[in-house]
mmCIF file of C-alpha atoms and ligand atoms in Angstrom:
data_model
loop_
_atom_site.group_PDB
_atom_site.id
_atom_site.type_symbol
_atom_site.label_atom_id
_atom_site.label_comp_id
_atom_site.label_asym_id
_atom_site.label_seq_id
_atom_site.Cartn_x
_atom_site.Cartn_y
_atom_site.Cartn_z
ATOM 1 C CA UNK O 1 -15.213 15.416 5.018
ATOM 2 C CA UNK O 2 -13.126 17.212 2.179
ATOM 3 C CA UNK O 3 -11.221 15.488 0.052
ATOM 4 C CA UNK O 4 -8.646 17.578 -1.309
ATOM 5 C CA UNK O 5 -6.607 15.859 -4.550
ATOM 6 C CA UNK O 6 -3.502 15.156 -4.813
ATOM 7 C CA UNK O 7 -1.840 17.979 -7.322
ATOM 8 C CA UNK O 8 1.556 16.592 -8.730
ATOM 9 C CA UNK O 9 2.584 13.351 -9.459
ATOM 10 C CA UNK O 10 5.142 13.983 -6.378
ATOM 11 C CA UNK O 11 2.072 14.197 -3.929
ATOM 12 C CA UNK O 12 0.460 11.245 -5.378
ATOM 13 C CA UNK O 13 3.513 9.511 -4.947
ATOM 14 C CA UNK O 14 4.437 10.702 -1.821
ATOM 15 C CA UNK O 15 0.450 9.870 -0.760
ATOM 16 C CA UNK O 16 0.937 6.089 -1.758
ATOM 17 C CA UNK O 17 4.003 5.834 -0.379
ATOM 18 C CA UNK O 18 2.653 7.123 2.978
ATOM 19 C CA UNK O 19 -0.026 4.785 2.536
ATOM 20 C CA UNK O 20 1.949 1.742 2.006
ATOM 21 C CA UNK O 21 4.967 2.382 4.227
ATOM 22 C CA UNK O 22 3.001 0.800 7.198
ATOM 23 C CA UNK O 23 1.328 -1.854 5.502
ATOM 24 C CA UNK O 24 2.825 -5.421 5.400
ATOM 25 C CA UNK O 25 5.625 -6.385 3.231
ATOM 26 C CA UNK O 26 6.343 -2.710 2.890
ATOM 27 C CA UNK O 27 8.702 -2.377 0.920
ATOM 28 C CA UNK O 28 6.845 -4.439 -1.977
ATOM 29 C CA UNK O 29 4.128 -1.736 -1.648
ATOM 30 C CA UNK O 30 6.114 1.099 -1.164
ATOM 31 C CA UNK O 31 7.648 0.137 -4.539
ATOM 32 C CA UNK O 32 4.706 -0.478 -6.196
ATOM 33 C CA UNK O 33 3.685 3.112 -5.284
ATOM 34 C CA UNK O 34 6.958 4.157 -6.561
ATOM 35 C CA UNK O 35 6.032 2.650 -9.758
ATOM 36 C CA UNK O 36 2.856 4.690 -10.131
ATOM 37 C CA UNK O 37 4.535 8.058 -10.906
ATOM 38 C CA UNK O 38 8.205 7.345 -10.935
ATOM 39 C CA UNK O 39 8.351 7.613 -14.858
ATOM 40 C CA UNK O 40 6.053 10.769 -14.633
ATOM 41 C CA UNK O 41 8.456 13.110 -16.590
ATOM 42 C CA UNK O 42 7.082 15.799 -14.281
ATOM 43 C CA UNK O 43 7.505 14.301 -10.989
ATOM 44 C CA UNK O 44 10.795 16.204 -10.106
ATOM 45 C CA UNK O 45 9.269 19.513 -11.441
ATOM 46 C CA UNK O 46 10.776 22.174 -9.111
ATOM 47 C CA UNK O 47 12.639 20.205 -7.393
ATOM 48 C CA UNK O 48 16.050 20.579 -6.909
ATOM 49 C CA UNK O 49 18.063 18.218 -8.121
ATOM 50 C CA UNK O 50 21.629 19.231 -9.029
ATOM 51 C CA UNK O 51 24.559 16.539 -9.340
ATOM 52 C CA UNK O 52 28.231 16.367 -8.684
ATOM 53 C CA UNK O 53 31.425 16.062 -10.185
ATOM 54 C CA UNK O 54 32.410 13.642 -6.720
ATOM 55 C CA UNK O 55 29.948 11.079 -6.326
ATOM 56 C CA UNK O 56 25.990 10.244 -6.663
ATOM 57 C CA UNK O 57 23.662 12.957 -4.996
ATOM 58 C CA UNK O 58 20.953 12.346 -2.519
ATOM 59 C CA UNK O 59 17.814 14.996 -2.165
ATOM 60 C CA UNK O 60 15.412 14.540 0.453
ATOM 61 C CA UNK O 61 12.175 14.643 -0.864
ATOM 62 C CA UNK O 62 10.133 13.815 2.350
ATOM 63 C CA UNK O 63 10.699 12.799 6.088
ATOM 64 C CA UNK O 64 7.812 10.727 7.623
ATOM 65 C CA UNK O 65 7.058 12.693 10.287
ATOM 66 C CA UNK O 66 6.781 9.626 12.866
ATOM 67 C CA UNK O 67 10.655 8.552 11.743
ATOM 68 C CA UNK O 68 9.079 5.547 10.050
ATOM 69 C CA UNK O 69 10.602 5.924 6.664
ATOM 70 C CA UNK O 70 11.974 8.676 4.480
ATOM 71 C CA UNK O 71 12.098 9.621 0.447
ATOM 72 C CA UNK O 72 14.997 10.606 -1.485
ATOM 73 C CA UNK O 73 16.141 11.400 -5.005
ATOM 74 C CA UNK O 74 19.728 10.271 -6.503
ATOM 75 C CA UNK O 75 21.455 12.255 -9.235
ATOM 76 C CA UNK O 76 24.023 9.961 -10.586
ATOM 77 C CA UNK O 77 26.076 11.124 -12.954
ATOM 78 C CA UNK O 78 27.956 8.608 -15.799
ATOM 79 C CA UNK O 79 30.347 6.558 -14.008
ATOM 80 C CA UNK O 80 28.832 7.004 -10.368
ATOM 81 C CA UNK O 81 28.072 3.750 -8.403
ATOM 82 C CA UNK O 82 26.986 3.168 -4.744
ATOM 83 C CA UNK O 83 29.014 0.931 -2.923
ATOM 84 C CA UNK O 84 28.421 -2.898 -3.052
ATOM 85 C CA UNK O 85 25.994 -3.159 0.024
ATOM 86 C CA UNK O 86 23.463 -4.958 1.445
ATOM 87 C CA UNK O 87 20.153 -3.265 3.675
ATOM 88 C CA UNK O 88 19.671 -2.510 6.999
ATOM 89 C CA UNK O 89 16.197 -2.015 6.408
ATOM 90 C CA UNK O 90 13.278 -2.222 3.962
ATOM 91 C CA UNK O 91 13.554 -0.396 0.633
ATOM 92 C CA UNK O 92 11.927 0.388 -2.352
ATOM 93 C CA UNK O 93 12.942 2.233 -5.333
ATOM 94 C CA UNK O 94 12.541 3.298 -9.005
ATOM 95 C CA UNK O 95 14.082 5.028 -11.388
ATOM 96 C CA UNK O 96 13.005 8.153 -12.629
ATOM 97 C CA UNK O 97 15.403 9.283 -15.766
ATOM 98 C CA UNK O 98 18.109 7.295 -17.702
ATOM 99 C CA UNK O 99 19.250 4.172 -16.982
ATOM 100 C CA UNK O 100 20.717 2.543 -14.338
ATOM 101 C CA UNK O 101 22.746 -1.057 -13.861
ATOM 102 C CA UNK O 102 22.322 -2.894 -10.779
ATOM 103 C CA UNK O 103 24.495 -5.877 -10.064
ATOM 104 C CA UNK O 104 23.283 -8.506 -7.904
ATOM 105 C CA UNK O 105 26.457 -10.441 -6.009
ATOM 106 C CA UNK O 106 26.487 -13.339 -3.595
ATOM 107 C CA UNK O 107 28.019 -13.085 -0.291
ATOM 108 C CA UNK O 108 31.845 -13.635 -0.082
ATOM 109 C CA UNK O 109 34.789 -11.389 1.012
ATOM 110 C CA UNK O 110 34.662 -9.863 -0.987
ATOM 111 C CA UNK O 111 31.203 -10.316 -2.212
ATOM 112 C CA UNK O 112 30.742 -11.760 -6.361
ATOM 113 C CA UNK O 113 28.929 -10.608 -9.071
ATOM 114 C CA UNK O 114 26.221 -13.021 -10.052
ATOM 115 C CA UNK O 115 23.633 -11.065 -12.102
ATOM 116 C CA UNK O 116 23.048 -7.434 -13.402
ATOM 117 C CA UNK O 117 19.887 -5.982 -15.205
ATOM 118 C CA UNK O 118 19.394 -2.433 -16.685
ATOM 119 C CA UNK O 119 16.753 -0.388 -14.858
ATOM 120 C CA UNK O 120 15.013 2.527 -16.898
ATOM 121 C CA UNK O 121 12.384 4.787 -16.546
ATOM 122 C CA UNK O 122 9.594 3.386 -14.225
ATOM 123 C CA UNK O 123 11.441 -0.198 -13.560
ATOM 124 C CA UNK O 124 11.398 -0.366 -9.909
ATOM 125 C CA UNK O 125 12.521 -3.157 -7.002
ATOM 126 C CA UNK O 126 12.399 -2.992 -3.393
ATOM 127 C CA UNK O 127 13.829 -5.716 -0.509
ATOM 128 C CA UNK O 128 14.145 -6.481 2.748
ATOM 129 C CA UNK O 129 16.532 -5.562 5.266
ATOM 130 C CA UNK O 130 18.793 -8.664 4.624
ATOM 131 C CA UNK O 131 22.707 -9.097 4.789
ATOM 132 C CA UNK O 132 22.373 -11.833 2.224
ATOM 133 C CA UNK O 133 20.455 -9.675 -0.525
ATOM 134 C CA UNK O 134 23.752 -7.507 -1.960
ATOM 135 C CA UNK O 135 23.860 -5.171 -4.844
ATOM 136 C CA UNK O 136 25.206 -2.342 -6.184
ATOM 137 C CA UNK O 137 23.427 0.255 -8.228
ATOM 138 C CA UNK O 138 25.845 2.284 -11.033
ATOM 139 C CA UNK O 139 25.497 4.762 -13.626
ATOM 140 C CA UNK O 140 27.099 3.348 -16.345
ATOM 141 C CA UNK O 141 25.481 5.191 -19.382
ATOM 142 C CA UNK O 142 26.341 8.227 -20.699
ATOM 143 C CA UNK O 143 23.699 10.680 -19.367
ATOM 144 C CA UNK O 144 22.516 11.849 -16.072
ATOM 145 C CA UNK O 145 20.360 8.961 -14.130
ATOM 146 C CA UNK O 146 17.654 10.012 -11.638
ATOM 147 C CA UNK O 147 15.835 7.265 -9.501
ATOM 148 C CA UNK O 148 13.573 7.835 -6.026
ATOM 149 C CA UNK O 149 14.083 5.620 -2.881
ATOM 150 C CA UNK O 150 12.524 4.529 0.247
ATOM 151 C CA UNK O 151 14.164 3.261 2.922
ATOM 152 C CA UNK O 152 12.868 2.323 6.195
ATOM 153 C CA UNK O 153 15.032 4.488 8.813
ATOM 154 C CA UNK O 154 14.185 8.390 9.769
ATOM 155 C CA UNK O 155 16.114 10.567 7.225
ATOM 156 C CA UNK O 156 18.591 11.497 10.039
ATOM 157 C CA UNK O 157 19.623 7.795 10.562
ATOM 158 C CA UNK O 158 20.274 6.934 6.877
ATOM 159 C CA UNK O 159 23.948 6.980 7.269
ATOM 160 C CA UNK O 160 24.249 4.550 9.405
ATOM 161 C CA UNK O 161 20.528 2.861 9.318
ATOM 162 C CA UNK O 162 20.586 1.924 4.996
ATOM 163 C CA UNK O 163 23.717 0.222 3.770
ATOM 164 C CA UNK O 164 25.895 -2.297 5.267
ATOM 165 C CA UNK O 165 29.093 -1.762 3.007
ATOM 166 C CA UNK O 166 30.829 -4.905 1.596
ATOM 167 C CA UNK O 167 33.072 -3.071 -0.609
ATOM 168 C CA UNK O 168 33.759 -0.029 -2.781
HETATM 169 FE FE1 FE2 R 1 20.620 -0.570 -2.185
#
């Protein structure tokens, strides 16, 4: 058997990521293969990643090829949030560059703010899919913000298969 290794943080990533996607409590594991090489400042080396003047960007970085799960990058600009949501399925997710807030809320109509932390390079979380676990992640710094996630869905399904949106 040949063992060929890994050559960029990416594949390693994407490699633990595969490996924990199926496992038990997946996105827990899935995250903490995030955290391996999420704050590698090379990880995104090649990749392209440009933003927008409109709203967050999402870059596919890899499609399971079974439909199990997918991996994306987000280029957030300042002042770019995601809508308040909750999960339709598992995810997992780091950040890669700057800093990011995320705002936890309880359910409601609409939903209120109970908590917010400040995610930089190589903090990471992950959840279930759960209608009761809401947050909302925002740029709110004054540079460009880059963070990976895994969700649970085939990259075809994420619009409707990832967030159940509370509010804007
Ligand atoms: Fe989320």
């Amino acid at each position: 058997m040949t063992y060929i290794r890994p050559r960029t943080a990416l594949d390693r990533m994407l490699a633990g990521i595969a490996a924990a996607a199926r496992a038990p409590g997946e996105g827990r594991a899935v995250a903490a293969a995030i955290a391996d090489c999420v704050a590698d400042p090379a990880l995104l080396d090649g990749v392209e990643c440009r933003c927008s003047a409109e709203r967050y960007v999402r870059h596919l970085l890899h499609a399971d090829p079974e439909g199990g799960y997918a991996v994306v990058a987000l280029v957030w600009r300042p002042g770019q949030m995601s809508p308040v949501h909750a999960h339709r399925t598992w995810c997992g997710f780091g950040v890669h560059r700057g800093v990011l807030t995320e705002t936890y809320y309880s359910p409601g109509d609409p939903p209120v703010p109970s908590a917010a932390r400040l995610l930089a390079p190589g903090a990471v979380a992950h959840g279930p899919a759960d209608p009761r676990l809401i947050h909302r992640l925002a740029n709110l710094s004054c540079g460009t913000a880059v963070s990976v996630h895994c969700y649970g869905v085939a990259f075809d399904r994420f619009g409707e298969g990832v967030n159940e949106v509370l509010a804007d």
